[in-house]
Tab-separated table of C-alpha atoms and ligand atoms in Angstrom:
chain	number	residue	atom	x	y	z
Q	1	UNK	CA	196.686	-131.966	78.809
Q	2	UNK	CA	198.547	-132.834	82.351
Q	3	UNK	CA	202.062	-133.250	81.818
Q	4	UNK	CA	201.539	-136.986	83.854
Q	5	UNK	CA	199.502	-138.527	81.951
Q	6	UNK	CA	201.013	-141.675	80.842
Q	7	UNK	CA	199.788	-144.868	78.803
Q	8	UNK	CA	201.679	-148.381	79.708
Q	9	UNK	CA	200.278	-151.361	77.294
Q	10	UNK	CA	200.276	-154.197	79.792
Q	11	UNK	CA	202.435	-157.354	79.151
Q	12	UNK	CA	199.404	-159.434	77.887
Q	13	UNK	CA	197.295	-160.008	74.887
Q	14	UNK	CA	195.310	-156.577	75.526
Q	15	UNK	CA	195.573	-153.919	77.891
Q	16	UNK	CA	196.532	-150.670	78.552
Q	17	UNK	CA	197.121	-148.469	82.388
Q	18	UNK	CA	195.775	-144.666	82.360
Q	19	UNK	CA	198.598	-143.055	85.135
Q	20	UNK	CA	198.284	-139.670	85.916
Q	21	UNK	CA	194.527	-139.605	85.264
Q	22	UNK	CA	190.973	-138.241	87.304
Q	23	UNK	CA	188.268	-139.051	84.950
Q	24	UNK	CA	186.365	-136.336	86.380
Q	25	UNK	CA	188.252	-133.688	85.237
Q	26	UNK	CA	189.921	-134.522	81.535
Q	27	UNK	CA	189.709	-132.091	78.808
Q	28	UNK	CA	189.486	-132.739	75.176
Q	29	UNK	CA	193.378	-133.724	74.578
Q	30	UNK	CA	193.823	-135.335	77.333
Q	31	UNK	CA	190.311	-137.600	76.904
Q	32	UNK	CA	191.170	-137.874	73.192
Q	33	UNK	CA	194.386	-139.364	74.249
Q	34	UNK	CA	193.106	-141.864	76.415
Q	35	UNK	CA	190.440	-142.855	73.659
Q	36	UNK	CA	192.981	-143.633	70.783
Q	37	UNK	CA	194.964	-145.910	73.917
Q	38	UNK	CA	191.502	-147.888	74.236
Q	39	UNK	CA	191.167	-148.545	70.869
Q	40	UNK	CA	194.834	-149.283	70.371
Q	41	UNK	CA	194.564	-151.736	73.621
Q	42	UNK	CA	190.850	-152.462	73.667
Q	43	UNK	CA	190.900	-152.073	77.499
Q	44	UNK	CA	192.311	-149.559	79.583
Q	45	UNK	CA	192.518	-149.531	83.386
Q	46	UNK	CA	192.881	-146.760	85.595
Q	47	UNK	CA	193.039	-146.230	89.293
Q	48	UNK	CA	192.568	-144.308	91.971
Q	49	UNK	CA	189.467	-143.056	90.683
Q	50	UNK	CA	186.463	-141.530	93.426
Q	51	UNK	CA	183.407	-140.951	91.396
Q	52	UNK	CA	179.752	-140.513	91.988
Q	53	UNK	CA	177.212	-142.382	89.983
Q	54	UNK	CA	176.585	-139.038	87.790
Q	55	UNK	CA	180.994	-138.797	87.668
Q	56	UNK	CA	180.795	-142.106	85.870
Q	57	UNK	CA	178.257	-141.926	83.416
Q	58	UNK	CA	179.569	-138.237	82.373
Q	59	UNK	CA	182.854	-140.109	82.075
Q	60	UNK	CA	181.063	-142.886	80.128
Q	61	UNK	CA	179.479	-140.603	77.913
Q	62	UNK	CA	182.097	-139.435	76.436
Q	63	UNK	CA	182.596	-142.927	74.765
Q	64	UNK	CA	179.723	-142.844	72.886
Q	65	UNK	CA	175.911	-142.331	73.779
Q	66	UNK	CA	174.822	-143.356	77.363
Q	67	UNK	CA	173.347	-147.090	76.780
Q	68	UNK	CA	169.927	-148.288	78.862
Q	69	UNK	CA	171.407	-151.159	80.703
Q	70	UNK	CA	170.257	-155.021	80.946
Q	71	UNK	CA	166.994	-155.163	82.716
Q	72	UNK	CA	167.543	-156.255	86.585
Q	73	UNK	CA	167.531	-159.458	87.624
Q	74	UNK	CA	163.989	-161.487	88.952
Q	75	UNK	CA	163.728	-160.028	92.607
Q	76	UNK	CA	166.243	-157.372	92.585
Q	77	UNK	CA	166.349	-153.681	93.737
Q	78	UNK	CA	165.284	-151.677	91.256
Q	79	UNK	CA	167.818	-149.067	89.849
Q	80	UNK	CA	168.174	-145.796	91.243
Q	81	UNK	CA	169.685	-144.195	87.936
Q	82	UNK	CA	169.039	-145.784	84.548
Q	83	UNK	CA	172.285	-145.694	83.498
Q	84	UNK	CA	173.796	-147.362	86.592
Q	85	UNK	CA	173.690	-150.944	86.205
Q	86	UNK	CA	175.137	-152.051	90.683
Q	87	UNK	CA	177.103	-155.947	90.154
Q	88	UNK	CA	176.983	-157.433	93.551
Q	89	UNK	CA	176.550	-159.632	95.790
Q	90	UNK	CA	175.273	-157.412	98.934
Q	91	UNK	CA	172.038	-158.297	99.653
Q	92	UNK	CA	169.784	-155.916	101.774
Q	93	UNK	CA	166.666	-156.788	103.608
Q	94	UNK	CA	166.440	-160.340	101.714
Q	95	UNK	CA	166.452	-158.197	98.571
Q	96	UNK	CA	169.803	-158.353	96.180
Q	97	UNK	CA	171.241	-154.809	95.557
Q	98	UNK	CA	172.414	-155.510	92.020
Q	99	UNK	CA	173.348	-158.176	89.838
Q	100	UNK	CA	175.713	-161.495	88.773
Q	101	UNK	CA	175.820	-162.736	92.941
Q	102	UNK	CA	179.348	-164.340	93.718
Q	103	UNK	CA	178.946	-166.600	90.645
Q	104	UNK	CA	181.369	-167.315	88.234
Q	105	UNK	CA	180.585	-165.282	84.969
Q	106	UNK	CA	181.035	-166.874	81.579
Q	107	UNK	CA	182.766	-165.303	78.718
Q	108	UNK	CA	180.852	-162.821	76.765
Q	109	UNK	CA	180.121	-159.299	75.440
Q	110	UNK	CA	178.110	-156.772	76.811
Q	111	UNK	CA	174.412	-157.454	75.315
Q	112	UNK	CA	175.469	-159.017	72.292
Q	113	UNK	CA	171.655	-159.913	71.597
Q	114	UNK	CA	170.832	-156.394	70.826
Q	115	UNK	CA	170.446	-155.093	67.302
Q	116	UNK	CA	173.192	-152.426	68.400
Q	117	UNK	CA	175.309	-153.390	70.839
Q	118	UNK	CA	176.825	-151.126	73.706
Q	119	UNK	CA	180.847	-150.186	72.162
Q	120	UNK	CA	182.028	-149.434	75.604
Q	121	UNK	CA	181.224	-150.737	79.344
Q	122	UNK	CA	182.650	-149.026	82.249
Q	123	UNK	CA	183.190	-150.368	85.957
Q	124	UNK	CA	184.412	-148.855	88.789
Q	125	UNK	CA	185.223	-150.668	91.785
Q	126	UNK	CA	183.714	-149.632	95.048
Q	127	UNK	CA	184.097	-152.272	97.419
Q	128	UNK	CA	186.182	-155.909	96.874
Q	129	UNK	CA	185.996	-159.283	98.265
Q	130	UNK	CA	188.616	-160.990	100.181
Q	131	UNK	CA	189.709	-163.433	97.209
Q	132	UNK	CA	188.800	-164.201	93.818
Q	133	UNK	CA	186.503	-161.502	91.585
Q	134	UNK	CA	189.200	-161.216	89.084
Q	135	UNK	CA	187.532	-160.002	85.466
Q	136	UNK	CA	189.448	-161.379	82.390
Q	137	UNK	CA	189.344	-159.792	79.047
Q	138	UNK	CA	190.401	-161.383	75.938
Q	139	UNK	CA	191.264	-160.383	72.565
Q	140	UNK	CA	188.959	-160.959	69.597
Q	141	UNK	CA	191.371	-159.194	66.933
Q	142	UNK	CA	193.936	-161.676	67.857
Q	143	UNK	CA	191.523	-164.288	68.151
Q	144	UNK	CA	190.480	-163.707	64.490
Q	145	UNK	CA	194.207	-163.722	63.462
Q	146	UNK	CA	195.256	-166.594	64.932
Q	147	UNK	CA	192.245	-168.590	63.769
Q	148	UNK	CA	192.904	-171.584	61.508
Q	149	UNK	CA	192.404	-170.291	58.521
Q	150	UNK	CA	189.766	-173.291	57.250
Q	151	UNK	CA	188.229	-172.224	59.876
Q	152	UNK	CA	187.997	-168.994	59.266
Q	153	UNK	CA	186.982	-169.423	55.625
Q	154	UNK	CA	183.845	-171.261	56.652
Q	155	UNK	CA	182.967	-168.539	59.163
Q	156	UNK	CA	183.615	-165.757	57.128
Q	157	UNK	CA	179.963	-164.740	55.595
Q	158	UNK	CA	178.055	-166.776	58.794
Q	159	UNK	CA	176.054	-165.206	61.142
Q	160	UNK	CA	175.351	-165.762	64.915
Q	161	UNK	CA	172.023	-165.696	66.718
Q	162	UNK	CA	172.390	-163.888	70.055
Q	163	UNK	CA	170.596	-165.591	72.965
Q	164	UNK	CA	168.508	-162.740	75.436
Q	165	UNK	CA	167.010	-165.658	77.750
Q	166	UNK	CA	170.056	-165.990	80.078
Q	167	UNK	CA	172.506	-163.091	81.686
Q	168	UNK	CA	175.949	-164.595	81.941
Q	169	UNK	CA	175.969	-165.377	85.146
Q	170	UNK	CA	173.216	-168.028	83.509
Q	171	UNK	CA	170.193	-166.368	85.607
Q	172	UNK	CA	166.716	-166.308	83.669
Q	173	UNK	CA	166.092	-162.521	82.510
Q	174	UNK	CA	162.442	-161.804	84.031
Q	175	UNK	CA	159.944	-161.923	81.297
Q	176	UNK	CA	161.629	-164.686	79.567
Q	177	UNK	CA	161.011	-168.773	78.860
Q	178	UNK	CA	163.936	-171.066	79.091
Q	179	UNK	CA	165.360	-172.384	76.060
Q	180	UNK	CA	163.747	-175.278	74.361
Q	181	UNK	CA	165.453	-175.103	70.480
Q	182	UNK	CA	168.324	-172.545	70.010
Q	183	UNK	CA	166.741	-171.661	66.593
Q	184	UNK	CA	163.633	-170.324	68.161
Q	185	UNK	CA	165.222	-168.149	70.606
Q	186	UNK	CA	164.900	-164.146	71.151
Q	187	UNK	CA	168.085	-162.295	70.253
Q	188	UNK	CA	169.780	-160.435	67.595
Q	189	UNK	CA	171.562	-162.183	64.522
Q	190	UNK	CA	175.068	-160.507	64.158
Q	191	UNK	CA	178.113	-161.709	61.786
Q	192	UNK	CA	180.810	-163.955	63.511
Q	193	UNK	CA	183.328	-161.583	61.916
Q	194	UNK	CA	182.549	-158.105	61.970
Q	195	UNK	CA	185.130	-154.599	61.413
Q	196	UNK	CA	185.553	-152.822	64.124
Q	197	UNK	CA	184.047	-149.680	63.045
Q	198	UNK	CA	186.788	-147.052	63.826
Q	199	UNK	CA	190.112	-149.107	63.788
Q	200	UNK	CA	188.584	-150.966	60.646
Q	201	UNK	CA	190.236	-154.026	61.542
Q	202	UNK	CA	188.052	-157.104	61.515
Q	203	UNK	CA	187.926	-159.698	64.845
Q	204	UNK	CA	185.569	-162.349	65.696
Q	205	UNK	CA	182.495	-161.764	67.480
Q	206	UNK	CA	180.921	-164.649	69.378
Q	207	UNK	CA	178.282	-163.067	71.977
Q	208	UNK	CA	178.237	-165.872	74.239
Q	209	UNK	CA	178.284	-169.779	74.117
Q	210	UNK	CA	175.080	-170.401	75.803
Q	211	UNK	CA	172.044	-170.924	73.531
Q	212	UNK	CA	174.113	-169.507	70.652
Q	213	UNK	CA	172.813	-170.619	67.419
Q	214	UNK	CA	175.057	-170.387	63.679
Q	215	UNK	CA	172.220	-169.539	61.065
Q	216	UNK	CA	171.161	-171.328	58.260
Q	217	UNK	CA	172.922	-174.813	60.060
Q	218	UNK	CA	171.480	-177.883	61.219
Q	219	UNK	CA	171.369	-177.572	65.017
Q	220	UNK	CA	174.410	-180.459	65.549
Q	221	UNK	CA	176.907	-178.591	62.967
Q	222	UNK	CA	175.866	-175.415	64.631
Q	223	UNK	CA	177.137	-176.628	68.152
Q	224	UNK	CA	180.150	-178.318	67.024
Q	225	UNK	CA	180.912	-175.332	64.829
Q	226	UNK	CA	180.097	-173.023	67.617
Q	227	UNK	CA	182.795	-175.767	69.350
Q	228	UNK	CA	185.557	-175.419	67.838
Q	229	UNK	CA	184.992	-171.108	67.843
Q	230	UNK	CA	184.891	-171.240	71.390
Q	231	UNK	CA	187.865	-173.955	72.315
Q	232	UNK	CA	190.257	-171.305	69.913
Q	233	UNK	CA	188.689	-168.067	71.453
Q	234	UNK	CA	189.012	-168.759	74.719
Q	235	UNK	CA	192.856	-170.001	74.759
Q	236	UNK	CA	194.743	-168.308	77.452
Q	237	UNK	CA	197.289	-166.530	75.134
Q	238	UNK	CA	194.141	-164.536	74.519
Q	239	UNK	CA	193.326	-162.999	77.873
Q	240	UNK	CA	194.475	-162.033	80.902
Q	241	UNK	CA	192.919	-161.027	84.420
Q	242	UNK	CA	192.212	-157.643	86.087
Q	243	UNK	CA	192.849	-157.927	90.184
Q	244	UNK	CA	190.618	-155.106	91.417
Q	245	UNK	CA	191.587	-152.575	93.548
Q	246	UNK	CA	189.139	-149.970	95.490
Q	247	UNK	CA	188.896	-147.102	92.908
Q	248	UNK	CA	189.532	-148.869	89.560
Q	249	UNK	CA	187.418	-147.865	86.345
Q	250	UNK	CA	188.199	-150.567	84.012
Q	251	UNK	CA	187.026	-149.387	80.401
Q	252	UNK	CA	186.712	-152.430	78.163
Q	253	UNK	CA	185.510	-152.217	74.098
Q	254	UNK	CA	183.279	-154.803	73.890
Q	255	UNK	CA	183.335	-154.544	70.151
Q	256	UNK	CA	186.791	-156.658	69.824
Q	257	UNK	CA	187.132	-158.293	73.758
Q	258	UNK	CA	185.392	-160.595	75.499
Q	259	UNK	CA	185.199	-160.629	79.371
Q	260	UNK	CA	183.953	-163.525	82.229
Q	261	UNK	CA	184.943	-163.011	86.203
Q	262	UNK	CA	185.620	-165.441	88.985
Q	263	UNK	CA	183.394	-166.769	91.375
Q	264	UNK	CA	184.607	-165.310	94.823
Q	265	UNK	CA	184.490	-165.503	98.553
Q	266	UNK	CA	180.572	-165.197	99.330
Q	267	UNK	CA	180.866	-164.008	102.876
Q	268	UNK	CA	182.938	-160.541	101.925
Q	269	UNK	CA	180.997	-157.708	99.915
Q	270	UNK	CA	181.955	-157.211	96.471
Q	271	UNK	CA	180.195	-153.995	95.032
Q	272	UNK	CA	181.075	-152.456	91.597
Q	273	UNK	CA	178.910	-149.881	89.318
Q	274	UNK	CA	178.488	-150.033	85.351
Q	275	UNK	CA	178.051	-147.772	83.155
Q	276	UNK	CA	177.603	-148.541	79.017
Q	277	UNK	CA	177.910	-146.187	75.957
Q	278	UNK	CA	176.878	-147.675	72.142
Q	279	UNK	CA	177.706	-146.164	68.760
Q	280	UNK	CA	174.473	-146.722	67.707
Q	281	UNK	CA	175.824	-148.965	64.744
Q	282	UNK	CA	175.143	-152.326	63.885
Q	283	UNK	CA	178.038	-155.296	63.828
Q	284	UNK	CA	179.108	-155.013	60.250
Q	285	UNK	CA	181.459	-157.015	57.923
Q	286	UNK	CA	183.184	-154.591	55.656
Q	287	UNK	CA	185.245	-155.082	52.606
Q	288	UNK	CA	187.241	-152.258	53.261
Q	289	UNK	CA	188.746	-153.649	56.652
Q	290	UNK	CA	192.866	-153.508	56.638
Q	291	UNK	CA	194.489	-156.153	55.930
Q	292	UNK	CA	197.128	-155.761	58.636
Q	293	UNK	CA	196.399	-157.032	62.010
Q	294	UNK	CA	195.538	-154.581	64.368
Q	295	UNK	CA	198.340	-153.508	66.428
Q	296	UNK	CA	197.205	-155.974	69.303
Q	297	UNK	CA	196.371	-158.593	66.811
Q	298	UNK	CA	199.571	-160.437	66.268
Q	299	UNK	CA	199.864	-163.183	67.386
Q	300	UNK	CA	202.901	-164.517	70.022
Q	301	UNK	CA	204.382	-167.495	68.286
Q	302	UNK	CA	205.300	-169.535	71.648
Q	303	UNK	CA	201.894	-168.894	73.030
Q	304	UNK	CA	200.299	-170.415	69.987
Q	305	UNK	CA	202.827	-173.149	69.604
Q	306	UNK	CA	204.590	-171.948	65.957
V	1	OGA	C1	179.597	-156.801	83.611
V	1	OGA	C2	180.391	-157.959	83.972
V	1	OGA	C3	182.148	-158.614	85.455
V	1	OGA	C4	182.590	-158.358	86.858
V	1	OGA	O1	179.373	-155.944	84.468
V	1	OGA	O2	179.201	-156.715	82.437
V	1	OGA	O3	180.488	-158.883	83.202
V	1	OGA	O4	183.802	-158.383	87.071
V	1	OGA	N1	180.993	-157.888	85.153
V	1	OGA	O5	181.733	-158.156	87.721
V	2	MN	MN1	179.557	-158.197	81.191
């Protein structure tokens, strides 16, 4: 293992830096190091990274098993490597080179609608904007903690119905109809508190707000339910914000974070490549979770106001 590599836990809800690090060239202590930070501080950041396509995904592999990514958005390029999903606004001969434009992003996690979500997402950062862009990730352990705990009792065995229809940049996935009842729409049903498989410590798990649908409730106490979820997990004691710079891989566990990104300047070229690994498991609820926060799931009494 090189004698420089060095974790630092940011200053914020979650978040970790990787210093001393190439991705490209990590062996087993060293990467196994770096894989306990992430799942002690849910994201890690590292920079100065210069990978190839096939550098990230061999990198991204080592999380868990290469995902297929979100099918392309109606009109774009189509992908030149499966496991390369391009976010950007470039467009090339009228035709957009990847995904998510200069729009704002709204919170979420990585394909939440599937019966087994991706546990890791990857992005690197090839080429920035002049302003804005910023990617915030927030804490779902924490979240869950800090949850009033009426709240939390009535959410406790209730399940969420994961919308496909929209990407969250709110773009219409080709192949699908828009939304007419949340009840009736394609997606995966997953519990609103799940364990996190290997720290086994539960957080909340909301997908994303948009066509989001609480099963077995009446469509009104589903929203307003849904509500309230939403107003507490998206508090800004939760979260912070990456600022990109040229070379970043930002690894984020999409099991216990959300993430959303700023709209930003749509004259300057923003270009970044994904990559996504899954552990092949289902969300769970399990009655063996700890009952000790996780280590990033305590809460910070001023931010909350106790
Ligand atoms: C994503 C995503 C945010 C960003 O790639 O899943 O949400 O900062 N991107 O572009
Ligand atoms: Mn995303």
């Amino acid at each position: 293992m090189p004698d420089s590599l060095q974790i630092v836990p940011l200053p914020h809800a979650c978040g970790a830096e990787a210093h001393g690090v190439d991705v490209r060239t990590l062996d087993a202590d060293a990467f196994a190091v770096l894989r306990q930070a992430w799942l002690e501080n849910l994201v890690l950041v590292i920079h100065g990274q210069q990978l190839t396509d096939a550098e990230l995904t061999a990198f991204g592999q080592r999380f868990g098993v290469l995902d297929e990514l979100p099918p392309v958005g109606t009109g774009q390029k189509p992908r030149d490597n499966k496991y390369i999903s391009v976010i950007s606004n470039v467009i090339e001969d009228g035709v957009p080179i990847g995904g998510l434009a200069d729009d704002e992003v709204i919170w979420h996690s990585d394909t939440s609608y599937r019966e087994r979500p991706p546990s890791a997402s990857l992005l690197y950062a090839l080429e920035l904007p002049a302003w804005g862009g910023n990617t915030g990730f927030a804490n779902m352990y924490l979240a869950l903690e800090t949850l009033d705990p009426a709240l939390r009792a009535q959410v406790d065995r209730l399940s969420i119905k994961n919308d496909t229809t929209y990407n969250a940049g709110g773009q219409l996935r080709e192949g699908f109809e828009p939304v007419t009842d949340v009840r009736n729409c394609p997606g995966a049903i997953h519990p609103i508190v799940r364990t996190h498989p290997e720290t086994r410590h539960d957080c909340l798990y909301l997908g994303r707000r948009r066509n989001a649908y609480v099963m077995g409730l009446e469509v009104d106490e589903s929203e307003a339910l849904l509500d309230r979820l939403w107003a507490h997990a998206t508090q800004d004691f939760l979260y912070w914000h990456h600022e990109w710079t040229v070379g970043d891989v930002v690894v984020w566990d999409n099991r216990c974070t959300m993430h959303r990104r700023d709209h930003f300047d749509p004259a300057t070229r923003r270009v970044m490549h994904r990559a996504q690994a899954r552990d092949d498991l289902r969300p769970e609820r399990d009655e063996g979770a700890k009952a000790m926060p996780h280590p990033r799931g305590h809460a910070i009494p001023e931010a909350i106001g106790a």
